[in-house]
mmCIF file of C-alpha atoms in Angstrom:
data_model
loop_
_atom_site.group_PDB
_atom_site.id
_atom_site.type_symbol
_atom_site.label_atom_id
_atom_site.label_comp_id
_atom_site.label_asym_id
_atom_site.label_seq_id
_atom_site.Cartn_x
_atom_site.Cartn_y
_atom_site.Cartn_z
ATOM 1 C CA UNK A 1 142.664 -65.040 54.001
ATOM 2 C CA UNK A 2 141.560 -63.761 57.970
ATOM 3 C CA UNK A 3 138.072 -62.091 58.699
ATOM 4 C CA UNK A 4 139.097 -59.870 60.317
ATOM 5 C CA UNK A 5 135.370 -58.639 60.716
ATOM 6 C CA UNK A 6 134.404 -57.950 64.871
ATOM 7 C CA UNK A 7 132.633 -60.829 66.232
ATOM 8 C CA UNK A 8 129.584 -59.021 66.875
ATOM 9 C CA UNK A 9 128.815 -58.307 63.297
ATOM 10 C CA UNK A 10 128.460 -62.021 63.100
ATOM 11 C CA UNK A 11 125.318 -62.216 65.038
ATOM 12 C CA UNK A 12 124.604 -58.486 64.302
ATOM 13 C CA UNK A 13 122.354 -59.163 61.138
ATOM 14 C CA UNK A 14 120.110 -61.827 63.139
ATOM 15 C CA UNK A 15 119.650 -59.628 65.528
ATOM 16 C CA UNK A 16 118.658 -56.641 63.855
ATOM 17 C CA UNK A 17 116.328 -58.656 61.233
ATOM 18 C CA UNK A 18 114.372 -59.568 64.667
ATOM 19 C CA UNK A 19 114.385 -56.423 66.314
ATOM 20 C CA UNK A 20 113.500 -54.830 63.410
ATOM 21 C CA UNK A 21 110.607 -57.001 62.464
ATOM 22 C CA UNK A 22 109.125 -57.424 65.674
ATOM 23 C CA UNK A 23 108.783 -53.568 65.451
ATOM 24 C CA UNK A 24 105.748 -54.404 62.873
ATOM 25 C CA UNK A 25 103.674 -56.184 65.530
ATOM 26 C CA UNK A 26 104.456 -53.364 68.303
ATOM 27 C CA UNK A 27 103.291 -50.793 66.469
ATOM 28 C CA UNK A 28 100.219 -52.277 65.273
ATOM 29 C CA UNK A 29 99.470 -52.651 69.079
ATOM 30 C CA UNK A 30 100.279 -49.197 69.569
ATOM 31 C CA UNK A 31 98.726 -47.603 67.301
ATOM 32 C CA UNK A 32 95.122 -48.322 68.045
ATOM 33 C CA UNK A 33 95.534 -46.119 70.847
ATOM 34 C CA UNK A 34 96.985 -43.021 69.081
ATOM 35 C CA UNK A 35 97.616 -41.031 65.925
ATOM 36 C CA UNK A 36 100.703 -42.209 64.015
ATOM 37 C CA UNK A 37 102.810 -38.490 64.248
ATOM 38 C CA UNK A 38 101.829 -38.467 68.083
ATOM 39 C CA UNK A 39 103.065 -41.980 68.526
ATOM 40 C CA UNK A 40 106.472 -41.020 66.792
ATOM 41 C CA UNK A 41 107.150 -38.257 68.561
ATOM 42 C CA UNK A 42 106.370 -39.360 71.923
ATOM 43 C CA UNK A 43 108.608 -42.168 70.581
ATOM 44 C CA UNK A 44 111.234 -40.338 69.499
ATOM 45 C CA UNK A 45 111.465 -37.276 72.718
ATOM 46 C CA UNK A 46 111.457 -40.270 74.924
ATOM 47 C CA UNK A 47 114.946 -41.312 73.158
ATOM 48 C CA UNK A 48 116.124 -37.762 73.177
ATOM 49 C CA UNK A 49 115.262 -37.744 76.729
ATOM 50 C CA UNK A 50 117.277 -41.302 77.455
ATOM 51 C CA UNK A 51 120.195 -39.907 75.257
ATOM 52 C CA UNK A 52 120.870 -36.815 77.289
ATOM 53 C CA UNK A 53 120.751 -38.547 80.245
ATOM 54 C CA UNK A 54 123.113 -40.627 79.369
ATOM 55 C CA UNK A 55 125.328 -37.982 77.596
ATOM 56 C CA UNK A 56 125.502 -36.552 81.474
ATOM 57 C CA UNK A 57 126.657 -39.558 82.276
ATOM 58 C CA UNK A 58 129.380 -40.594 79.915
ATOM 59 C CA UNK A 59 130.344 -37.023 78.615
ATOM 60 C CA UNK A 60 131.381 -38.390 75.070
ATOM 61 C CA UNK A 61 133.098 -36.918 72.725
ATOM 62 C CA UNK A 62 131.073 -34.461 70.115
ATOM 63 C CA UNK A 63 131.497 -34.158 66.481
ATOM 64 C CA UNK A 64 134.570 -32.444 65.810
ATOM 65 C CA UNK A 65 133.179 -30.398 62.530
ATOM 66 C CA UNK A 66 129.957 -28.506 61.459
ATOM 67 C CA UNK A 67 130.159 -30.830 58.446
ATOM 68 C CA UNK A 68 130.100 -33.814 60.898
ATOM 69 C CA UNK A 69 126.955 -32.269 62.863
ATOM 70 C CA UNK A 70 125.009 -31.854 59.496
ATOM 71 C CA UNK A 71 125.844 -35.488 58.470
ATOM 72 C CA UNK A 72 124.662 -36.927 61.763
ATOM 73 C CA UNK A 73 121.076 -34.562 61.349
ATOM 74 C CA UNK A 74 120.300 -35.543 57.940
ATOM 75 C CA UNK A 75 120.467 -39.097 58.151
ATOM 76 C CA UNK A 76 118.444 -39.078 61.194
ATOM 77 C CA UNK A 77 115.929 -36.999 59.373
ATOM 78 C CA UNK A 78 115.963 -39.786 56.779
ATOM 79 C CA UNK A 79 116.079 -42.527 59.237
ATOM 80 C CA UNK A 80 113.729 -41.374 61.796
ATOM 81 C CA UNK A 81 111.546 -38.218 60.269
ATOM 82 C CA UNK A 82 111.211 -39.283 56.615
ATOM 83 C CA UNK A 83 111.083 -43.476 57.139
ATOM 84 C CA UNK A 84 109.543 -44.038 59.878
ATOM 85 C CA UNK A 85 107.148 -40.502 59.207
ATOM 86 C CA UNK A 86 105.566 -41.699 56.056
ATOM 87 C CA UNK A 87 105.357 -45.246 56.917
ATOM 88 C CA UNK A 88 102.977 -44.779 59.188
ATOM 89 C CA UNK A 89 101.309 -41.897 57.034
ATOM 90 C CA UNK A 90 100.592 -44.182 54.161
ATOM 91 C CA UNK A 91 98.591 -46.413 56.355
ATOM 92 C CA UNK A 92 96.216 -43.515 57.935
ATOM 93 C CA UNK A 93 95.802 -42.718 53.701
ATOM 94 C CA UNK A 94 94.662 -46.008 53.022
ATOM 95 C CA UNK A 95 97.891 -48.343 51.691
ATOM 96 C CA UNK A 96 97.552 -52.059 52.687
ATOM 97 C CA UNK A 97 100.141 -53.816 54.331
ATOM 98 C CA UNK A 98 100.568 -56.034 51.622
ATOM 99 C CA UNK A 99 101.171 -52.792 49.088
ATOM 100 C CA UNK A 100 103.398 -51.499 51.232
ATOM 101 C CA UNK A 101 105.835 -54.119 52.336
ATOM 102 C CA UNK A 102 105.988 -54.587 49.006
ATOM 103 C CA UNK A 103 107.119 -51.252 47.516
ATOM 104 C CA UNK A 104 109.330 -51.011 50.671
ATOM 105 C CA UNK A 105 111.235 -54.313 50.034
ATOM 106 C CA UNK A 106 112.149 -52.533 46.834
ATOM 107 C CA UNK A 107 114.833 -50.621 49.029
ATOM 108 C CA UNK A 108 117.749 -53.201 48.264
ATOM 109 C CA UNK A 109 117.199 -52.641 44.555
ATOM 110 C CA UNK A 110 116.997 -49.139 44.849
ATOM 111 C CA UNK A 111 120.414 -49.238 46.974
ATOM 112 C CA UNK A 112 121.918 -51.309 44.575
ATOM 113 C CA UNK A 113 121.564 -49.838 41.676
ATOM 114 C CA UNK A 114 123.133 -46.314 43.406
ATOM 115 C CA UNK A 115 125.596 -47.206 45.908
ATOM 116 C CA UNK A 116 128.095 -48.132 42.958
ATOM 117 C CA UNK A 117 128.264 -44.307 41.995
ATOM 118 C CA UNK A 118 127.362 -42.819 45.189
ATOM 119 C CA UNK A 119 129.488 -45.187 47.850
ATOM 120 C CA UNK A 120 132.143 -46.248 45.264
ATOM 121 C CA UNK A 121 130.704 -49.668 45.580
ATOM 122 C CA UNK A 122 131.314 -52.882 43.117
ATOM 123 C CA UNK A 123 127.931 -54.627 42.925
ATOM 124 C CA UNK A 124 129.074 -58.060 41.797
ATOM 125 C CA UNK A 125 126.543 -60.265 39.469
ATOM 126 C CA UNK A 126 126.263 -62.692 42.501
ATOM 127 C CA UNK A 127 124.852 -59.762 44.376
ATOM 128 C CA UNK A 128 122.417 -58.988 41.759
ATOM 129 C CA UNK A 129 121.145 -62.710 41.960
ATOM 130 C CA UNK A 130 120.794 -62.169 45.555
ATOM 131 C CA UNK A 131 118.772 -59.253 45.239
ATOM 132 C CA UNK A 132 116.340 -60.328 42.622
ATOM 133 C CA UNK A 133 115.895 -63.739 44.350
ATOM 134 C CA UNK A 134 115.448 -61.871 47.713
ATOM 135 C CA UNK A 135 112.724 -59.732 45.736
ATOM 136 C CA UNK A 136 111.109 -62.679 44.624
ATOM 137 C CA UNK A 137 110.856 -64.343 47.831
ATOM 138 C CA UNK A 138 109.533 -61.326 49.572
ATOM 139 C CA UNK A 139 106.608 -61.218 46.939
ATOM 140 C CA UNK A 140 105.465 -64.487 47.211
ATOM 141 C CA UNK A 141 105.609 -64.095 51.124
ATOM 142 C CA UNK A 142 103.477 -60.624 50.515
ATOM 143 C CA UNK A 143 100.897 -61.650 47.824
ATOM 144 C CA UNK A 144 100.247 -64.917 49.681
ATOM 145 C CA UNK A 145 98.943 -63.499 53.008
ATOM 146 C CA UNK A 146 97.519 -60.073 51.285
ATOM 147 C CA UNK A 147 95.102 -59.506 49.056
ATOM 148 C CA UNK A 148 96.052 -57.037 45.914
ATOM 149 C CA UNK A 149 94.349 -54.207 45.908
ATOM 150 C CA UNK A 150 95.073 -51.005 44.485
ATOM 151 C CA UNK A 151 97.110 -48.452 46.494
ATOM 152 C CA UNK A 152 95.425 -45.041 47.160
ATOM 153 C CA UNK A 153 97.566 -42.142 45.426
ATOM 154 C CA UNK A 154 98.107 -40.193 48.685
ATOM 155 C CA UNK A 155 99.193 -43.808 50.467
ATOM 156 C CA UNK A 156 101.362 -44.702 46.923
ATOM 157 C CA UNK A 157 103.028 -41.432 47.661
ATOM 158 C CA UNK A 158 103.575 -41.917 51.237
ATOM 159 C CA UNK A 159 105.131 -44.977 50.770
ATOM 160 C CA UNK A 160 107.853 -44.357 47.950
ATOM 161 C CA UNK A 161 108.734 -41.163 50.389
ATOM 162 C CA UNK A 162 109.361 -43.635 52.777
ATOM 163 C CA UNK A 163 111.539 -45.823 50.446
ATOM 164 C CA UNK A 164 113.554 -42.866 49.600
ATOM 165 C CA UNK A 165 113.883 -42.015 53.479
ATOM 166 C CA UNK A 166 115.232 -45.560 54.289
ATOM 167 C CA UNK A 167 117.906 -45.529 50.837
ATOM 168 C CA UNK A 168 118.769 -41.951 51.352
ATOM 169 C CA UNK A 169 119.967 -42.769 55.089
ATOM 170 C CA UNK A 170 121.915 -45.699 53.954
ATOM 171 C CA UNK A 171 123.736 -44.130 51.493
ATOM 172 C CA UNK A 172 124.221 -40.855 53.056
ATOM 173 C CA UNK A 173 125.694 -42.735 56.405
ATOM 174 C CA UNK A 174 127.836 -45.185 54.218
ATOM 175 C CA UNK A 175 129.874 -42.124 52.340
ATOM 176 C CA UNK A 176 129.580 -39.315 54.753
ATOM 177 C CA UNK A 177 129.454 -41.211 57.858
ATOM 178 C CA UNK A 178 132.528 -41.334 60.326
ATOM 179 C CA UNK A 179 132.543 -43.550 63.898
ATOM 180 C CA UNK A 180 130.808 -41.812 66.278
ATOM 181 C CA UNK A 181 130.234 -42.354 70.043
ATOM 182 C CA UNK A 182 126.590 -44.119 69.709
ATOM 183 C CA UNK A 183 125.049 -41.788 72.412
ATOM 184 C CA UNK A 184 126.321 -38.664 70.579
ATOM 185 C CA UNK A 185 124.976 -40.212 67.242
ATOM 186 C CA UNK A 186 121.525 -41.127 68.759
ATOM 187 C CA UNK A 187 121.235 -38.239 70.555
ATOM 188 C CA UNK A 188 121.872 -36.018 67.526
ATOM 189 C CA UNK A 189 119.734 -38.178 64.717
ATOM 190 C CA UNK A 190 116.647 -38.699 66.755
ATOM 191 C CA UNK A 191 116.426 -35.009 67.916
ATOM 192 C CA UNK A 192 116.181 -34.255 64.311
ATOM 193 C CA UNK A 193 113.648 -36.807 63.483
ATOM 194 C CA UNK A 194 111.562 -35.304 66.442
ATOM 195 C CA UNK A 195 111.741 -32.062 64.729
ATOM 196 C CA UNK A 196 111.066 -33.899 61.467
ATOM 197 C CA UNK A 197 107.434 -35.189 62.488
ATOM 198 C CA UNK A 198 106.552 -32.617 65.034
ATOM 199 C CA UNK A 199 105.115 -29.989 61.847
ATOM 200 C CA UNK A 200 103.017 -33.301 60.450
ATOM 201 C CA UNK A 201 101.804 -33.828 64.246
ATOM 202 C CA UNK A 202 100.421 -30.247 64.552
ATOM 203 C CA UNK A 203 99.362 -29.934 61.205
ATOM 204 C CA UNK A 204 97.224 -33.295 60.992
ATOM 205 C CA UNK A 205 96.457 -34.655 64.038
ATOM 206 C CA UNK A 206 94.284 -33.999 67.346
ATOM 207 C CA UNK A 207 97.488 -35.132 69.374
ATOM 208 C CA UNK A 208 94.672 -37.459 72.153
ATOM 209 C CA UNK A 209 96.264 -39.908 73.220
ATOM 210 C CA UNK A 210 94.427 -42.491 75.026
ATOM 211 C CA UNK A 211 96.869 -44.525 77.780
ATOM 212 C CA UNK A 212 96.508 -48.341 78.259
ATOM 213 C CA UNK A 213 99.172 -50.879 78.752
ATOM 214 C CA UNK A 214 98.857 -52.262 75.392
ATOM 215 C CA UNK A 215 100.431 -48.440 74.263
ATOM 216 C CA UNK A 216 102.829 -48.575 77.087
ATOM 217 C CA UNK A 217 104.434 -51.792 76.253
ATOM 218 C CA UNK A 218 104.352 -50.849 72.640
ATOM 219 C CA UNK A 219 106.215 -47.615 73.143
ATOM 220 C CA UNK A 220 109.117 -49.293 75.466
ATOM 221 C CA UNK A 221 109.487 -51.720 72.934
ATOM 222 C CA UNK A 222 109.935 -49.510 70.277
ATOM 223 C CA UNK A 223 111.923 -47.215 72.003
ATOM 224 C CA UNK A 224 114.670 -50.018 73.164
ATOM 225 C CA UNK A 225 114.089 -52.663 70.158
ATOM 226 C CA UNK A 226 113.832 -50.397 67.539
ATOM 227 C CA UNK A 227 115.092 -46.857 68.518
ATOM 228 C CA UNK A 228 118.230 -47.935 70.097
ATOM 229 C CA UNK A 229 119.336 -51.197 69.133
ATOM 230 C CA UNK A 230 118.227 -52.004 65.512
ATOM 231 C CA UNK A 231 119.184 -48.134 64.626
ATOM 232 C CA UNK A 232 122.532 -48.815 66.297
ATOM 233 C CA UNK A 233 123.001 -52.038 64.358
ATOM 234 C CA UNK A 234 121.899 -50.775 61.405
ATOM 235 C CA UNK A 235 124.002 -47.541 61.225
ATOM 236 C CA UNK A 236 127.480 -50.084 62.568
ATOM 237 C CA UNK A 237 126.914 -52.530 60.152
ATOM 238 C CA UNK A 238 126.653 -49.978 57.002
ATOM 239 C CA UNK A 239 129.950 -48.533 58.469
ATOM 240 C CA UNK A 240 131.613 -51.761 58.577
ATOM 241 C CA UNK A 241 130.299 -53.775 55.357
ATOM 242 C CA UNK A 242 129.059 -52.775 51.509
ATOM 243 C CA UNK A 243 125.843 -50.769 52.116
ATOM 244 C CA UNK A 244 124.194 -52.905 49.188
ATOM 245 C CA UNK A 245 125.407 -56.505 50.937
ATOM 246 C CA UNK A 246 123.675 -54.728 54.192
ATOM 247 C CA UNK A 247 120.575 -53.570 52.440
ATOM 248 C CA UNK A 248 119.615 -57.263 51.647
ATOM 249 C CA UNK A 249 119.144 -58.011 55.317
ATOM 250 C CA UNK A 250 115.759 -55.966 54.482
ATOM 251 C CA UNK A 251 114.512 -58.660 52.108
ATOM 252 C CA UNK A 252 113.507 -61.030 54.694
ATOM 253 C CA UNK A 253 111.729 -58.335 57.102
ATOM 254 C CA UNK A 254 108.697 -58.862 55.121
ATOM 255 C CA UNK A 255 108.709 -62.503 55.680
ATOM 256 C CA UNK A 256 110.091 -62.691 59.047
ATOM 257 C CA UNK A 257 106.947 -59.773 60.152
ATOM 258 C CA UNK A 258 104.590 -61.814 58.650
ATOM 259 C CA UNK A 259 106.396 -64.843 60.506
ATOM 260 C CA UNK A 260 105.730 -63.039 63.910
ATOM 261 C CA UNK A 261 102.408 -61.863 62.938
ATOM 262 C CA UNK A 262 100.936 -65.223 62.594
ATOM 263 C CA UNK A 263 102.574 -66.715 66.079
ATOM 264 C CA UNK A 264 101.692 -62.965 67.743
ATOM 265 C CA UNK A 265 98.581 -62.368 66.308
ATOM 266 C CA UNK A 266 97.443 -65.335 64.866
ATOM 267 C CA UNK A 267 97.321 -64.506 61.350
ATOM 268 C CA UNK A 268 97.429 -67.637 58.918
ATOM 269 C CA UNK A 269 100.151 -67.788 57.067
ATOM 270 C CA UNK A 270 99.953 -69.717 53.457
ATOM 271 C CA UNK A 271 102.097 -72.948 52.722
ATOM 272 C CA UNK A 272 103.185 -70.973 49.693
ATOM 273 C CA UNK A 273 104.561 -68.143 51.456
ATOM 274 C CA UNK A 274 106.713 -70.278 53.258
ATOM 275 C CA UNK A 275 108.466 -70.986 50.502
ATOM 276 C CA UNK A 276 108.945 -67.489 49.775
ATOM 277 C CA UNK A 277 110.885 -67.123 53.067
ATOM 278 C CA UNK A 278 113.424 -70.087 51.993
ATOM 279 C CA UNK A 279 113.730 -67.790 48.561
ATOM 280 C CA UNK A 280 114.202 -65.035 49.932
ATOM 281 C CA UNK A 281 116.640 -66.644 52.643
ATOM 282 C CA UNK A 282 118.500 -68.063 50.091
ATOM 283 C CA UNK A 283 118.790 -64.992 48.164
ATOM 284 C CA UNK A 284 119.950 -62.330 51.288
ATOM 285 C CA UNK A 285 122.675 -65.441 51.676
ATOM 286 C CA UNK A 286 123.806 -65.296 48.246
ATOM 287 C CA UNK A 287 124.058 -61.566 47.964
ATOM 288 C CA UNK A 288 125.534 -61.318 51.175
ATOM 289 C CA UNK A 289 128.501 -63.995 51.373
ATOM 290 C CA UNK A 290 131.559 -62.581 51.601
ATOM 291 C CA UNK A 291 133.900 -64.133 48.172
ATOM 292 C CA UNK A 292 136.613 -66.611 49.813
ATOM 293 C CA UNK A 293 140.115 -65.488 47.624
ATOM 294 C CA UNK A 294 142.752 -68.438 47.676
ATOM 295 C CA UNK A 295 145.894 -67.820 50.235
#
């Protein structure tokens, strides 16, 4: 039978799986130099700020329905406000990274066991095998470079907000999402996730910011990496393919950040938790591989 899948979405999974883990090692630059809220939304009004310029520009079309508007702001809240929010809340409460990659890499699972009611979605038993084998990968990976400690209620609760952030905007974008014009989209989703933090900003935080180029580069990484192009390839490729095939891509961003971290950074990475990677490799390729049907 023909693919008749784009070509990009071919390399679109690679590429996101880098951007997106990279992001890890940015941020950890960035945010030694200011408070988490802060960073996001100086983050996220520099995007706004980059999307309306570019809406001058190109003039593209608008949603053509309130119903439309309200989809686009709610899974940027999720995306942008409520993911990206109390990910970097749970840290500032305590959470290691080990605790939290790990409940985050639970976000497959989660996705999988609702996107057959909510996105009218098959899950098929090789998908399932996937899944758990991804999961198991992604623990070895985390328990091997992180010592297990336990989580800090506030940081626990952080975290499984953040889970539900990064599910919620899947699904919500995979049945209520229609093709829009990628400035419009951006333009409209990070605009609410800047209105999303700004209330945890004020409330918590002192707002300093202290400039260096280690925050600079940080920021324009995470604004063009992360911001525009993973977001972007993340929101295409849930239109385009099963959100629950898609939400396996997420099993190997544990591995593949710890991967960076120890070229980056130089933080040792066991012999075991290479392994995990080639389990959890093998696992996003088994839940992900499309079923060949005989002509």
């Amino acid at each position: 039978m023909t693919d008749h899948r784009p070509a990009w979405l071919v390399f679109a999974p690679g590429v996101f799986l880098v951007m997106w883990s990279t992001g890890y090692v940015a941020a950890k630059f960035g945010l030694g130099y200011i408070e988490p809220m802060t960073f996001l939304a100086l983050r996220f009004a520099c995007v706004v700020v980059i999307m309306v310029g570019l809406f001058v520009i190109l003039r593209p079309p608008l949603p053509q329905t309130p119903s439309q508007w309200i989809h686009l702001a709610i899974v940027g809240f999720l995306l942008q406000a409520l993911y990206f929010g109390m990910f970097y809340m749970s840290f500032t409460a305590g959470l290691s990274v080990g605790t939290l990659a790990l409940i985050l890499a639970m976000q497959p699972i989660m996705t999988g066991l609702i996107a057959p009611r909510w996105a009218g979605e098959t899950v098929s038993w090789r998908q399932w095998v996937g899944l758990v084998r991804g999961l198991a990968g992604a623990v070895v990976v985390i328990t091997a470079r992180s010592e297990i400690a336990a989580p800090h209620p506030i940081g626990f609760v952080f975290a499984i907000l953040a889970l539900i952030g990064i599910t919620g905007g899947s699904l919500w974008e995979k049945r209520f999402g229609v093709s829009h014009h990628p400035v419009t989209a951006n333009l409209v989703g990070f605009t609410a996730g800047l209105l999303g933090v700004l209330p945890f900003m004020v409330a918590f935080e002192s707002m300093q910011v202290t400039w260096t180029w280690q925050l600079i580069a940080s920021l324009i990484y995470l604004i063009i990496a992360n911001s525009l192009i993973a977001i972007g390839l993340l929101l295409a490729m849930i239109r385009a393919g099963e959100v629950s095939k898609v939400s396996a891509i997420f099993f190997l961003v544990p591995p593949m950040a710890a991967a960076v971290a120890w070229i980056v950074l130089g933080e040792v990475m066991p012999l075991i938790a290479w392994l995990g990677m080639v389990i959890a490799g093998l696992g996003v390729f088994v839940a992900t591989a499309r079923t060949q049907k005989a002509t």
